[in-house]
Coordinates of C-alpha atoms and ligand atoms in Angstrom, one line a residue:
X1 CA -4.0 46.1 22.9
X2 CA -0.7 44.9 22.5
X3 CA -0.6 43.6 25.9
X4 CA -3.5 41.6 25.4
X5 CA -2.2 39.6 22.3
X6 CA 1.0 38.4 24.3
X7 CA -1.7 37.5 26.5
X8 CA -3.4 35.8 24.5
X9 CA -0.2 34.3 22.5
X10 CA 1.2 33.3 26.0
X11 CA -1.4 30.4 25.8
X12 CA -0.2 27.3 27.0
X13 CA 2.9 28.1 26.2
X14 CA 6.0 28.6 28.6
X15 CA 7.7 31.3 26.8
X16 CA 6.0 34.5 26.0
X17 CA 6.0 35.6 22.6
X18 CA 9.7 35.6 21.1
X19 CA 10.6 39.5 20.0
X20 CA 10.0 39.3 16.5
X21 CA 6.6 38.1 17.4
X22 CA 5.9 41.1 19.9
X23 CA 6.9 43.5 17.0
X24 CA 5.2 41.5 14.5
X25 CA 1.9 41.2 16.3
X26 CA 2.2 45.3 17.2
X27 CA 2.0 45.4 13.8
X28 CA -1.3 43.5 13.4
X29 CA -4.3 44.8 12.6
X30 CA -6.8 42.3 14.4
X31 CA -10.0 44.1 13.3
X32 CA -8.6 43.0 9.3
X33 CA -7.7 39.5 10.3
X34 CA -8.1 37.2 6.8
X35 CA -11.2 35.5 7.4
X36 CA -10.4 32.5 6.1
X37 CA -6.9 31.3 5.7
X38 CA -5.8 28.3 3.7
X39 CA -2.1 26.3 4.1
X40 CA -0.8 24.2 1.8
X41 CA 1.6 22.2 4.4
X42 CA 4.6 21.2 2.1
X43 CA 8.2 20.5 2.4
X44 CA 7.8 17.3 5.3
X45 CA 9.9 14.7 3.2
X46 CA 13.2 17.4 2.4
X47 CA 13.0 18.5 5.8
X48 CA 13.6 14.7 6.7
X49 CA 16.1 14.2 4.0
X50 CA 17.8 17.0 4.8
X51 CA 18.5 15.4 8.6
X52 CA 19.1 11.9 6.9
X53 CA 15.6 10.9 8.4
X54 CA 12.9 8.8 6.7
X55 CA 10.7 10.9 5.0
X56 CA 8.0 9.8 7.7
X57 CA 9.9 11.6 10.6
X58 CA 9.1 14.5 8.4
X59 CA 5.2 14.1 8.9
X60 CA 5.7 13.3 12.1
X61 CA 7.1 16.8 13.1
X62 CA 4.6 18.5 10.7
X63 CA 2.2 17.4 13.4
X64 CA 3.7 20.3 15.8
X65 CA 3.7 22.6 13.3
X66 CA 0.0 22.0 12.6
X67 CA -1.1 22.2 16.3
X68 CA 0.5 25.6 16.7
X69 CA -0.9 27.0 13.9
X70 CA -4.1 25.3 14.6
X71 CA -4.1 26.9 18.2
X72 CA -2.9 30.4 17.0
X73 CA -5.3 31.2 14.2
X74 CA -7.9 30.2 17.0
X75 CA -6.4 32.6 19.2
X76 CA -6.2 36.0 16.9
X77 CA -10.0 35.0 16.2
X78 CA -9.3 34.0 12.5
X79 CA -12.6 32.0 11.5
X80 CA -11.5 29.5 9.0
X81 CA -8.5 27.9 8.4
X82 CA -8.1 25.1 5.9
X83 CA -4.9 22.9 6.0
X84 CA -4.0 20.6 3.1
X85 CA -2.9 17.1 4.7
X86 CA -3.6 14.5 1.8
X87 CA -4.3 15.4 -2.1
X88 CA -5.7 13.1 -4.2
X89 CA -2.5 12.4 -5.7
X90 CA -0.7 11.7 -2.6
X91 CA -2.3 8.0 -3.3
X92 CA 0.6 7.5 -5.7
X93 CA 3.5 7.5 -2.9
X94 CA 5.2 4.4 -1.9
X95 CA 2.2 2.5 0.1
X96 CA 4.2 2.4 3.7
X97 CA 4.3 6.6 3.3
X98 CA 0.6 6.5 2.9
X99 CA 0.0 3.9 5.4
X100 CA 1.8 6.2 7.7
X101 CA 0.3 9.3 6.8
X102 CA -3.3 8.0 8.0
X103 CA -2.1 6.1 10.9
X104 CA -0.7 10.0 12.3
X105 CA -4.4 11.2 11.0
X106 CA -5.8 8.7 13.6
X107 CA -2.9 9.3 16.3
X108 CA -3.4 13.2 15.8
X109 CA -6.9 13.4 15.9
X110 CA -7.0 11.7 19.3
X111 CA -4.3 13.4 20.6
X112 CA -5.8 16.5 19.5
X113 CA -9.5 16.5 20.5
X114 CA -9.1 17.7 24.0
X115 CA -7.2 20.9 22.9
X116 CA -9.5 21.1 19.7
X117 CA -12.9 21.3 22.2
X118 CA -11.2 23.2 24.9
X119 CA -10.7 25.8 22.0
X120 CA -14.0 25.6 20.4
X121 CA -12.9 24.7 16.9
X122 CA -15.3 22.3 15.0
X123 CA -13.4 19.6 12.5
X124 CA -14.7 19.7 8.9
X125 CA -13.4 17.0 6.9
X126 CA -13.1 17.9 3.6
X127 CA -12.7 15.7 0.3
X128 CA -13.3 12.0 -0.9
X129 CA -13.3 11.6 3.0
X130 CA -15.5 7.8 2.2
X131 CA -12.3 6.5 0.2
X132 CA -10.2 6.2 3.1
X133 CA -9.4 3.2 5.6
X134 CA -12.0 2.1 7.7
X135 CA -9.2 3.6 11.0
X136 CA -9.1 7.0 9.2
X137 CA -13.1 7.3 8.5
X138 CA -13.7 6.1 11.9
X139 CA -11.4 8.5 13.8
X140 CA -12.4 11.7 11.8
X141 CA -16.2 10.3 12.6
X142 CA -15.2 10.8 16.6
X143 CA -13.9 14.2 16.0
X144 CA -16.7 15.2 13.9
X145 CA -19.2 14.3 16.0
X146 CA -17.0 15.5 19.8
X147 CA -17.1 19.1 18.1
X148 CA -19.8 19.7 16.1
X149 CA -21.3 22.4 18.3
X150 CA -17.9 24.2 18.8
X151 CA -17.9 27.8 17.2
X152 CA -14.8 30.2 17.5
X153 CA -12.8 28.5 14.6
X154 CA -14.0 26.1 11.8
X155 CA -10.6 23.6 10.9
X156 CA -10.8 22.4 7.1
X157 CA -8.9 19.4 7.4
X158 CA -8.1 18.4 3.3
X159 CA -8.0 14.4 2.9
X160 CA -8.2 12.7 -0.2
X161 CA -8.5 15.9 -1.5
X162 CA -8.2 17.9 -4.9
X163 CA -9.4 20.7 -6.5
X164 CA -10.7 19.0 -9.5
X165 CA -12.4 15.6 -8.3
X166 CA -14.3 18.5 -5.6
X167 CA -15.3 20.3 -8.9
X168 CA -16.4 16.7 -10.3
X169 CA -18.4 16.1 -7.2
X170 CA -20.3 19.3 -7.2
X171 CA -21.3 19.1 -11.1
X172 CA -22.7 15.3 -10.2
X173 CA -25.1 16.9 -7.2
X174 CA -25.7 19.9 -9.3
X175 CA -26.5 17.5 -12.3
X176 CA -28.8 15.2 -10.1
X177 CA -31.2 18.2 -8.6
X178 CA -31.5 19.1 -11.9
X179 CA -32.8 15.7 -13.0
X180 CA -35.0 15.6 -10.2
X181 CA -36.5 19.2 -11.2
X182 CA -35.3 21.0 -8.2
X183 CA -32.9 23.1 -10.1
X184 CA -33.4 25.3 -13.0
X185 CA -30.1 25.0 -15.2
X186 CA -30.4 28.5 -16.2
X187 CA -30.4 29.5 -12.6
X188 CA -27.6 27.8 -12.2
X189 CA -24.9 30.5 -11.4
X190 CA -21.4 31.1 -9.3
X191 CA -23.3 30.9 -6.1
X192 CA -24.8 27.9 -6.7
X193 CA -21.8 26.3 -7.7
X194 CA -19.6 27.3 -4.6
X195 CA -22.4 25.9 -2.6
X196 CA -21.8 22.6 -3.8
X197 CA -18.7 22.3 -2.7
X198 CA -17.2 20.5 0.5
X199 CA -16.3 24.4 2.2
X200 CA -20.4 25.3 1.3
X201 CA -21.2 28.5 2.9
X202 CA -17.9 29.0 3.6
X203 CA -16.3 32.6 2.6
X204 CA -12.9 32.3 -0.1
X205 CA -9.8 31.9 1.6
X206 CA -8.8 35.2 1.8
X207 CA -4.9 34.3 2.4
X208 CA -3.0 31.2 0.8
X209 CA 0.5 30.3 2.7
X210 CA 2.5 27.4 0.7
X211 CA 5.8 27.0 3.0
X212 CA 8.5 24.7 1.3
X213 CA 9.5 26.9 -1.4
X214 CA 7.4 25.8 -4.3
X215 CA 5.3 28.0 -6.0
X216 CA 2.1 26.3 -7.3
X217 CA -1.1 25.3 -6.2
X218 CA -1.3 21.1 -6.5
X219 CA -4.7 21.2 -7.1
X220 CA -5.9 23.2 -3.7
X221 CA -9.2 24.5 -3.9
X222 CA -9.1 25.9 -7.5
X223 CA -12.5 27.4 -7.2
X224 CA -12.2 29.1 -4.1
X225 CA -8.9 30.7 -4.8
X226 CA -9.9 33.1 -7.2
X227 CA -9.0 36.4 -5.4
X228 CA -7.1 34.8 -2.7
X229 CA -3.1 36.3 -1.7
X230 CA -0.8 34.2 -2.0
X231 CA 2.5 34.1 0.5
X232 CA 5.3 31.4 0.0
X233 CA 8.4 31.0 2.1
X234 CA 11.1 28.6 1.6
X235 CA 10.9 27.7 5.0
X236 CA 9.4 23.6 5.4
X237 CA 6.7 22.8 7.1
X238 CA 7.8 21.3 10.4
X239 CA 9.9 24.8 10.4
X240 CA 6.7 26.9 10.2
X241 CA 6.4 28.0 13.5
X242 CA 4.0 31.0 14.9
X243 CA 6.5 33.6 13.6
X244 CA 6.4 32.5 10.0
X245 CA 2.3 32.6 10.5
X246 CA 2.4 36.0 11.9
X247 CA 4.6 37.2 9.3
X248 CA 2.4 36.1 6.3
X249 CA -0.6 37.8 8.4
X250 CA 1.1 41.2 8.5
X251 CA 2.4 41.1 4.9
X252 CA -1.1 39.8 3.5
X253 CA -2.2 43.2 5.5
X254 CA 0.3 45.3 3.2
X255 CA -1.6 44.0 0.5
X256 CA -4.3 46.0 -1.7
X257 CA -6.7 44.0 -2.8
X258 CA -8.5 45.0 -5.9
X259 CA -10.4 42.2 -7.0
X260 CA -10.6 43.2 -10.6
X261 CA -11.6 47.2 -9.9
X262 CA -9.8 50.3 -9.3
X263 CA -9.6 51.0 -5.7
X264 CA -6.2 51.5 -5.3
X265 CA -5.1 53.8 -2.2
X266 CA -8.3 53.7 -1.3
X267 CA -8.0 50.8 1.1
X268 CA -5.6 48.0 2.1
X269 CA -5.8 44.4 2.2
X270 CA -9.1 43.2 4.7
X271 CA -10.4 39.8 5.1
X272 CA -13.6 40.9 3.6
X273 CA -14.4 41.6 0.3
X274 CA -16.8 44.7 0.0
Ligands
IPE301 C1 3.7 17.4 2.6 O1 5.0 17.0 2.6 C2 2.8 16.3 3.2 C3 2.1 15.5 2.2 C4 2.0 15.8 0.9 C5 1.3 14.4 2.6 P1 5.7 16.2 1.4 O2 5.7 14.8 1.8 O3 5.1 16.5 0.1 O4 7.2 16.7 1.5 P2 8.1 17.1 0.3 O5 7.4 18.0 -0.6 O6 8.4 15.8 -0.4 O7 9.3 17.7 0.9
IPE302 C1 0.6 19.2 -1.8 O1 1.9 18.8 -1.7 C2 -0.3 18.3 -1.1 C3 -0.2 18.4 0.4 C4 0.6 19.2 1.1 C5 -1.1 17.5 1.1 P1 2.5 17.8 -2.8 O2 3.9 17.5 -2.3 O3 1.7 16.6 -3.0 O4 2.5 18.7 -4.1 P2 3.5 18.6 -5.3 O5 3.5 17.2 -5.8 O6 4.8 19.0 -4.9 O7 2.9 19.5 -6.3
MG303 MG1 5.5 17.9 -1.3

């Protein structure tokens, strides 16, 4: 078993897996894999500072950090992953940072949509995706359309994205079908409100990792995050490396997860809730 995963980690990669990895990934239960897991990537303009870089350098090497983790999750068979590139708040950074951050949208997703078909992972845009630039649309069209039949791993990629303008959104199309008199407001229940939104028939994250040492949410997928385990390191994002991944996957499988009842001892931490 073991053997296979540094197989399978070996992927493209020169080096094998690094130690730590081997004894983290002997540690792994792959059968209780989170199914979904969401990652708030933080901590690219400290990193920078930190060097004496521009801030952009700092996106810039997030983009490696993204790819392996991208390729990874794929790997260990996770099924969603959902990575948090540009909040609806981001809009109120210095406009060059911003112009930056969607021209390395539009480098990364045609750098990346060889390796993102090869691996069978479908791109699913998700947030005010029809308020950004004409480039941006246009690029995340491509990749849309290049994998839309791919099926191992579905990639969440958050743009012009926040919790409460997705909660905005799905009220309006609730509203609307219920003006039309295809929706019954008092049928109207949790299901039907998770089913409005942009990750729609998608299960919870079932694990949130926030590197760069802060310790809130910035309007990530409020909804959704309901009973989801949280892991934060103070490492930054273009830091994050496979280790830090497969560390939050074994700690998240320490967890017990009670989701409001009593089961404790009776079962640890699984990426389904049952
Ligand atoms: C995350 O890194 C990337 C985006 C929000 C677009 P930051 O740019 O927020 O980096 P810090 O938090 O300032 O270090
Ligand atoms: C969250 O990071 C958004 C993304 C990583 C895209 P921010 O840097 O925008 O969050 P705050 O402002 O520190 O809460
Ligand atoms: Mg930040």
């Amino acid at each position: 078993m073991l053997k296979n995963l540094v197989r399978v980690l070996r992927g493209g990669r020169k080096k094998g897996p690094s130690l730590e990895e081997e004894s983290l990934l002997a540690q792994l239960d792959l059968t209780r894999l989170p199914r979904h897991v969401a990652i708030i990537m933080d901590g690219n303009g400290r990193w920078a500072q930190k060097r004496g870089l521009p801030r952009t350098s700092g996106h810039r090497a997030g983009v490696e950090s993204l790819r392996e983790t991208v390729r990874t999750c794929a790997e260990l068979g996770i099924g969603y992953l959902t990575v948090y590139a540009f909040s609806t708040e981001n809009w109120k950074r210095p406009r060059d940072e911003v112009d930056v951050l969607m021209d390395l949208l539009v480098e990364y997703l045609h750098r990346e949509i060889e390796e993102l078909c090869a691996n069978n992972i479908r791109l699913h845009p998700i947030g005010r995706i029809q308020e950004l630039p004409p480039h941006a649309r246009k690029a995340l069209e491509m990749a849309v359309s290049r994998t839309r039949n791919n099926q191992r791993m579905v990639l969440n990629l958050a743009l012009n994205y926040g919790g409460r303008v997705e909660l905005v959104d799905a009220v309006r199309s609730i509203v609307k079908e219920a003006l039309a008199g295809n929706l019954d407001p008092e049928q109207i229940n949790e299901f039907t409100i998770s089913s409005h939104l942009y990750t729609a028939g998608q299960p919870d994250p079932d694990l949130l990792i926030r590197p760069s040492g802060d310790y809130r949410v910035s309007n990530f997928l409020l909804w959704q995050l309901s009973y989801t385990e949280f892991w934060m390191t103070s490492v930054m994002w273009p830091d994050f490396r496979r280790v830090h991944l497969l560390q939050a996957l074994v700690d998240f499988q320490q967890r017990e997860r009670r989701f409001g009842g009593l089961n404790r001892g009776e079962k640890k931490c699984s990426g389904t809730e049952s």
